[in-house]
Short mmCIF file of C-alpha atoms and ligand atoms in Angstrom, two decimals:
data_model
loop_
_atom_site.label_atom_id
_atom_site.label_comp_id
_atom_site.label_asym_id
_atom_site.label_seq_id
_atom_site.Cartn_x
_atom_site.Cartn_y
_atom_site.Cartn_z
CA UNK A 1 9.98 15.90 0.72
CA UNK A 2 7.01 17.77 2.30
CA UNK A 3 5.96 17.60 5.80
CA UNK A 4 2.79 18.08 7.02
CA UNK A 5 1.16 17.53 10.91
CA UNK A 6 -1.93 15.12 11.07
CA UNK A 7 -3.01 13.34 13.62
CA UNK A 8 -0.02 14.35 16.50
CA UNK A 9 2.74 13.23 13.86
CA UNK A 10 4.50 14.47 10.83
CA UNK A 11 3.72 13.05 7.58
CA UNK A 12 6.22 13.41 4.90
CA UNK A 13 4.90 12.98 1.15
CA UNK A 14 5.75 13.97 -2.44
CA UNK A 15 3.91 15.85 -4.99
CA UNK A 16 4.19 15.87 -8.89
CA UNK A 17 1.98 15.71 -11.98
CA UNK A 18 -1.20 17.05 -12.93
CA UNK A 19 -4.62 15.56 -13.60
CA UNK A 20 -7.10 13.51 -11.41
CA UNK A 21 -5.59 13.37 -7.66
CA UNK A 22 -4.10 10.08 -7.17
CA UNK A 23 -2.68 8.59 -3.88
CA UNK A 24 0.18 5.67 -3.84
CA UNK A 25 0.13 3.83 -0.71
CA UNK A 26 3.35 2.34 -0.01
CA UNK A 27 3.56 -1.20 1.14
CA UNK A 28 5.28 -3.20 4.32
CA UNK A 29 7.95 -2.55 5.32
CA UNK A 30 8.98 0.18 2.98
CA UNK A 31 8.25 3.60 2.10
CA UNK A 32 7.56 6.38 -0.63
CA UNK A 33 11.01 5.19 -2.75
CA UNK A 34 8.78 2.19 -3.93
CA UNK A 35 6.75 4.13 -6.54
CA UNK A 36 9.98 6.14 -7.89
CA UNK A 37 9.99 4.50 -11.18
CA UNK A 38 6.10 4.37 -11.53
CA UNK A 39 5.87 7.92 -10.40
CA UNK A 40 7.18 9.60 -13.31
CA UNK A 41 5.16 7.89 -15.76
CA UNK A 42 1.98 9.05 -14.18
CA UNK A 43 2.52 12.47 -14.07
CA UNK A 44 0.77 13.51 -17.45
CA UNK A 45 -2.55 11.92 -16.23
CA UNK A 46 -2.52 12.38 -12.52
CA UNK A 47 -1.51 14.82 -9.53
CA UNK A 48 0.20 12.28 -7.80
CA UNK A 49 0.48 12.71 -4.03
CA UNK A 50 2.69 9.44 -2.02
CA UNK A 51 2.88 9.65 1.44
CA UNK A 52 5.40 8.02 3.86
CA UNK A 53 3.13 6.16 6.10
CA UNK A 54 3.47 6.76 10.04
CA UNK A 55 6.80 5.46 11.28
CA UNK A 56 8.08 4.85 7.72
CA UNK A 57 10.65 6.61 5.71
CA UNK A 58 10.45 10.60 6.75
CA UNK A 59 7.10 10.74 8.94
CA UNK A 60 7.26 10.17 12.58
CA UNK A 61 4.84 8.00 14.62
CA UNK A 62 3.72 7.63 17.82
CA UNK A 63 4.57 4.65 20.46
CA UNK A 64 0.71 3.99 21.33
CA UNK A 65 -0.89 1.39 19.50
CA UNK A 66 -2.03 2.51 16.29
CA UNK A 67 -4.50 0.91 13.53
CA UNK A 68 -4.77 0.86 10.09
CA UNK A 69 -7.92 2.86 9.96
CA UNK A 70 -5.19 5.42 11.64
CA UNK A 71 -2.86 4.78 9.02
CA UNK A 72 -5.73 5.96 6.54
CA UNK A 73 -7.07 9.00 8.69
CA UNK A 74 -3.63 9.99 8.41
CA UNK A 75 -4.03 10.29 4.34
CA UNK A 76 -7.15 12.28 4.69
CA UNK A 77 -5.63 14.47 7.23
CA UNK A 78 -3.19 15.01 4.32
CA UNK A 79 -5.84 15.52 1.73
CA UNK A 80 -7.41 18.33 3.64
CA UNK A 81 -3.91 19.71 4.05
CA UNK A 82 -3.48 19.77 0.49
CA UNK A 83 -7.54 21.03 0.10
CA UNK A 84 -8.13 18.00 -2.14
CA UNK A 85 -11.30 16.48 -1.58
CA UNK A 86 -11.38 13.63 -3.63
CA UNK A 87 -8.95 11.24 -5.13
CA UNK A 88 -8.03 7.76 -6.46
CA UNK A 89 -6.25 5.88 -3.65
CA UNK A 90 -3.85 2.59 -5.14
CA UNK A 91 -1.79 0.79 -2.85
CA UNK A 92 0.53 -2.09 -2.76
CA UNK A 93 -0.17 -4.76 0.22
CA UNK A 94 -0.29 -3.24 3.23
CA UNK A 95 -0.46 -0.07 1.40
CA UNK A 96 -4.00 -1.83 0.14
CA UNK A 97 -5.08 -2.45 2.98
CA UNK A 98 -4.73 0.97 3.99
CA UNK A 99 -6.77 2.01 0.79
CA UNK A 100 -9.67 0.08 1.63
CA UNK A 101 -9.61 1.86 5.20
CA UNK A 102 -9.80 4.67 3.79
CA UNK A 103 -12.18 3.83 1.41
CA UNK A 104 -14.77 2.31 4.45
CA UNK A 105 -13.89 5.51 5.80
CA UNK A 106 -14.21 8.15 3.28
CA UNK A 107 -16.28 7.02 0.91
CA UNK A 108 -17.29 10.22 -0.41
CA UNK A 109 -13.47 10.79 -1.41
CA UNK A 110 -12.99 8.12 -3.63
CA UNK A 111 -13.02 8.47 -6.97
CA UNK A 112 -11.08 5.08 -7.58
CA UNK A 113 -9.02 2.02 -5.95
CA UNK A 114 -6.64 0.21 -7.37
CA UNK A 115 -4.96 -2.62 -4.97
CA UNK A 116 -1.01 -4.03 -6.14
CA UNK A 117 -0.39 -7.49 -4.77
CA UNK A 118 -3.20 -7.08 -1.85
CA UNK A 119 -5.82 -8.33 -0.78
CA UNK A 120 -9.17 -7.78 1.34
CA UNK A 121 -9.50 -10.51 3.96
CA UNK A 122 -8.63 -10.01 7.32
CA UNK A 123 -5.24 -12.20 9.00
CA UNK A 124 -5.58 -16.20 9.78
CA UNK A 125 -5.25 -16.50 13.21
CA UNK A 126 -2.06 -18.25 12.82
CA UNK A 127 -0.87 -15.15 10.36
CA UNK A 128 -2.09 -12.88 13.05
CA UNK A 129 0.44 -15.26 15.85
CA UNK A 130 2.88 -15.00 13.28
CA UNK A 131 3.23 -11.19 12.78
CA UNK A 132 3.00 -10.69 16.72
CA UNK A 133 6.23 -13.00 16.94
CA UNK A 134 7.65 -10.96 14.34
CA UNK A 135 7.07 -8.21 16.44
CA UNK A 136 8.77 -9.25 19.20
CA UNK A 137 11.61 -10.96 17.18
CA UNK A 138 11.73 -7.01 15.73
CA UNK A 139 11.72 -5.61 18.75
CA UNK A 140 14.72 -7.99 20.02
CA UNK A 141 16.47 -7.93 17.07
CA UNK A 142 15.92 -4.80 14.38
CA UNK A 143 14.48 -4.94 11.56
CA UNK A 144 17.33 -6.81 9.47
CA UNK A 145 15.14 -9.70 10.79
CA UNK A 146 12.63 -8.93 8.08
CA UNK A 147 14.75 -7.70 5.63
CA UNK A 148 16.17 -11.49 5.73
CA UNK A 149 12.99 -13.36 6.19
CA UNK A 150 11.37 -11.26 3.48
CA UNK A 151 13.65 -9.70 0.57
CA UNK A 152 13.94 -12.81 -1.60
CA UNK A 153 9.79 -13.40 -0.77
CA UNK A 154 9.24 -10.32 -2.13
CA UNK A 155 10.75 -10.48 -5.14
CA UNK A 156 13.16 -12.77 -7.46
CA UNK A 157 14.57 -9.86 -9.07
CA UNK A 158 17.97 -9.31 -8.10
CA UNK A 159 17.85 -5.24 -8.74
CA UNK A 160 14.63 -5.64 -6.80
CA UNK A 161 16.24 -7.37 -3.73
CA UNK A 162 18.79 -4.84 -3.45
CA UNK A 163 16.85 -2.13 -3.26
CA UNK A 164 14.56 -3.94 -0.98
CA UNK A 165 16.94 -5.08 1.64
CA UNK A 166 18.22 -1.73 1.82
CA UNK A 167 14.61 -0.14 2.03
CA UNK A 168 13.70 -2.24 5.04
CA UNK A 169 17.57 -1.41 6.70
CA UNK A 170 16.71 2.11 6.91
CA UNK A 171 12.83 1.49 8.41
CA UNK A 172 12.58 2.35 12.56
CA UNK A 173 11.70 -0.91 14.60
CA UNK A 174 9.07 0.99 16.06
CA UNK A 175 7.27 1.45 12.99
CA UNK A 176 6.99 -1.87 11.86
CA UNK A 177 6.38 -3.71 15.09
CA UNK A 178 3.48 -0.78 14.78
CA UNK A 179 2.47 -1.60 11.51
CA UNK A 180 2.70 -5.26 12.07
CA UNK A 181 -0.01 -5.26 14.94
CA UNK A 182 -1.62 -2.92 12.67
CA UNK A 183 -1.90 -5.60 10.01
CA UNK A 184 -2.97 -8.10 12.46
CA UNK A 185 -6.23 -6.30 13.75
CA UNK A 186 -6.85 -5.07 10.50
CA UNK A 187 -10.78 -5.38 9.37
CA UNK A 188 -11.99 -8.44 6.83
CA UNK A 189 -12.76 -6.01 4.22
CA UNK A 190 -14.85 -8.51 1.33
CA UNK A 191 -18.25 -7.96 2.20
CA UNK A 192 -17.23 -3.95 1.55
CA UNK A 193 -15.87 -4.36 -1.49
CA UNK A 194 -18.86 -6.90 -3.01
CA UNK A 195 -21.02 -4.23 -1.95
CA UNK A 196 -19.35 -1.64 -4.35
CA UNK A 197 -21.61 -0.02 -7.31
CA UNK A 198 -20.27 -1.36 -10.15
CA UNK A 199 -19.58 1.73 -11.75
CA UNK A 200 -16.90 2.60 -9.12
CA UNK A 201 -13.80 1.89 -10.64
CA UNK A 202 -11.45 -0.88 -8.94
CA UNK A 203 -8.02 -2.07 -10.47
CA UNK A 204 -6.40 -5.13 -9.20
CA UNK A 205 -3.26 -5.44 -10.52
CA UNK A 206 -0.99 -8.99 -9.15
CA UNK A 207 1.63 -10.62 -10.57
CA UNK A 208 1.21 -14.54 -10.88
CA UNK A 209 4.75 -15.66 -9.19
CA UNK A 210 3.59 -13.59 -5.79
CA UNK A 211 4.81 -15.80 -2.99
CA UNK A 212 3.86 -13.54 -0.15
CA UNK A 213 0.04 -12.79 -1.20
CA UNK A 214 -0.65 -15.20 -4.28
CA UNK A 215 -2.92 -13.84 -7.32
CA UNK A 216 -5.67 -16.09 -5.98
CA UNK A 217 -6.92 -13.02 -3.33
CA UNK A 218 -7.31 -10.74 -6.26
CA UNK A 219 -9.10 -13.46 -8.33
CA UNK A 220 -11.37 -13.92 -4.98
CA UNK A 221 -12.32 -10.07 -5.15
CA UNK A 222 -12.86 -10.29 -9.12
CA UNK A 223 -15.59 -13.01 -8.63
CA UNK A 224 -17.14 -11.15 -5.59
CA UNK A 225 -16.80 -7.78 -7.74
CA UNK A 226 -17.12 -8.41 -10.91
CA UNK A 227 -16.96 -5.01 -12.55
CA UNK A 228 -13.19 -5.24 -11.04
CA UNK A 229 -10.90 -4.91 -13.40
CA UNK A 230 -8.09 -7.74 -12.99
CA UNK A 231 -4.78 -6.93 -14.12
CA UNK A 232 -2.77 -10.51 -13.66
CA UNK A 233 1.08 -9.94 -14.82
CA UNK A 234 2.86 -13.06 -15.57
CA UNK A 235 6.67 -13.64 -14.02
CA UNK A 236 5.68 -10.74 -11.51
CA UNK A 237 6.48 -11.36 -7.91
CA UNK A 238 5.34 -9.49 -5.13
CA UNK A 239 7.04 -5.62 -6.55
CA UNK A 240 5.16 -5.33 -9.99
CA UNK A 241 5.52 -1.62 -10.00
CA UNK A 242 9.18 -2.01 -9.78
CA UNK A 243 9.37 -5.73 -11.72
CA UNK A 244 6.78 -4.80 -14.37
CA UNK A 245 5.92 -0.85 -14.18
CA UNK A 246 4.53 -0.22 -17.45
CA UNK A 247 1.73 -2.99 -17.01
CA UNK A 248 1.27 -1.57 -13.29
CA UNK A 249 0.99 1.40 -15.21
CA UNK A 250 -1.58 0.61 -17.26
CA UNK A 251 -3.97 -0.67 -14.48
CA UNK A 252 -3.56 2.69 -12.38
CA UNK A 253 -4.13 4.39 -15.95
CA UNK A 254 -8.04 2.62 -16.01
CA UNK A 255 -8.78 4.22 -12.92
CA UNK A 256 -9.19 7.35 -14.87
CA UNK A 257 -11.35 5.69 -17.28
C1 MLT B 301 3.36 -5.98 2.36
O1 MLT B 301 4.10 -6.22 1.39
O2 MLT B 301 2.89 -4.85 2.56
C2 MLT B 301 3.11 -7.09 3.36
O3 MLT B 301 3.77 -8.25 2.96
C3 MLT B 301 1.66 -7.34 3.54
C4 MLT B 301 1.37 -8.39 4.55
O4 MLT B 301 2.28 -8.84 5.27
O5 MLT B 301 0.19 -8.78 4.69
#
């Protein structure tokens, strides 16, 4: 992998492909390895950078409270490293989040957003109690508390699972008790996205049997966002780009369209 300093830590990310810059943002609790068999199949269309977010896989973090508006300075911190100034950002749940930071953020630098099993409104406050008592329970614990509560949640896929539960294993507690409270402050981001031009190309892409965020959020943003385009994969759980990667494919592939 690549290392690069941003923001007082070291980000690692991956490079390959050629074509219109396009960022993968991994989701919670896992890290770059999630897009490996997407990856590949993107390369003739797009110069596709994936990042290991702060804390996760080979970037370091910091112990300090952190946000997820941090999260996404950290990928334009990368950008200018790499002297890209505009790209399409796509990320899978928390990695969606992180996109829509970063959009609110950047503007200017997006040329495209495509959100995998996410969503745009903020935490209930009993989701926000929740992940704080995660937190702790991390913090206590390790992280093989998540990997239990949340490897058959996120997919039903036994192939999936494993490579899940392993993923998670080899996270540091301090990055996801980080990105957890992360997560928990993290802006309603709605009213942002219905405010969109509708030439701007978005690409929501869910599978239909998600039990952690269900297809209903991206069916919320369709109806406030019209020009949206809604990819809804039937039988796909919360992992489409590992259950179903030629149909994620396919909705990352319209936001070069
Ligand atoms: C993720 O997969 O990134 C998380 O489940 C998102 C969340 O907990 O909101």
């Amino acid at each position: 992998m690549n290392i690069i300093s941003v923001n007082g830590i070291k980000l690692a990310y991956t490079r390959r492909g050629r074509g219109t810059p396009l960022i993968l943002v991994h989701g919670f609790p896992l890290d770059h390895t999630s897009w490996n068999e997407v990856a590949p199949l993107l390369e003739d269309r797009f110069d596709v950078i994936i990042p290991d977010l702060r804390g996760f896989g080979q970037s370091t973090t910091i112990e300090s409270p952190y946000s997820i508006s941090d999260m996404a300075d950290d990928i334009a911190g990368l950008l200018d490293g790499l002297e890209i100034y505009k790209a399409a950002i796509a990320g899978h749940s928390m990695g969606g989040y992180v996109s829509l930071a970063f959009l609110k953020n950047h503007p200017k630098r997006v040329s495209g957003l495509g959100l995998i099993s996410s969503q745009a409104a903020a935490d209930s406050p009993e989701r926000k109690d929740g992940r704080y008592k995660t937190a702790a329970d991390v913090a206590e614990k390790g992280v093989g508390v998540v990997a239990e509560a949340m490897t058959t949640k996120l997919s039903a896929d036994a192939r999936v699972q494993e490579f899940v539960r392993r993923s998670i294993n080899e996270q540091g507690k301090s990055a996801v008790i980080g990105a957890l409270k992360a997560m928990a402050e993290r802006d309603d981001m709605m009213s942002h996205l219905a405010a969109l031009n509708a030439d701007f190309p978005v690409a929501l892409i869910h599978g239909d049997a998600d039990v952690l965020i269900p297809v209903e959020r991206s069916r919320v943003i369709k109806s406030i966002l019209p020009s949206a385009k809604l990819f809804e994969l039937p039988g796909a759980g919360h992992m489409p780009m590992m259950e179903f990667a030629e149909a994620t494919i396919e909705g990352l592939m319209s936001l070069t369209q």
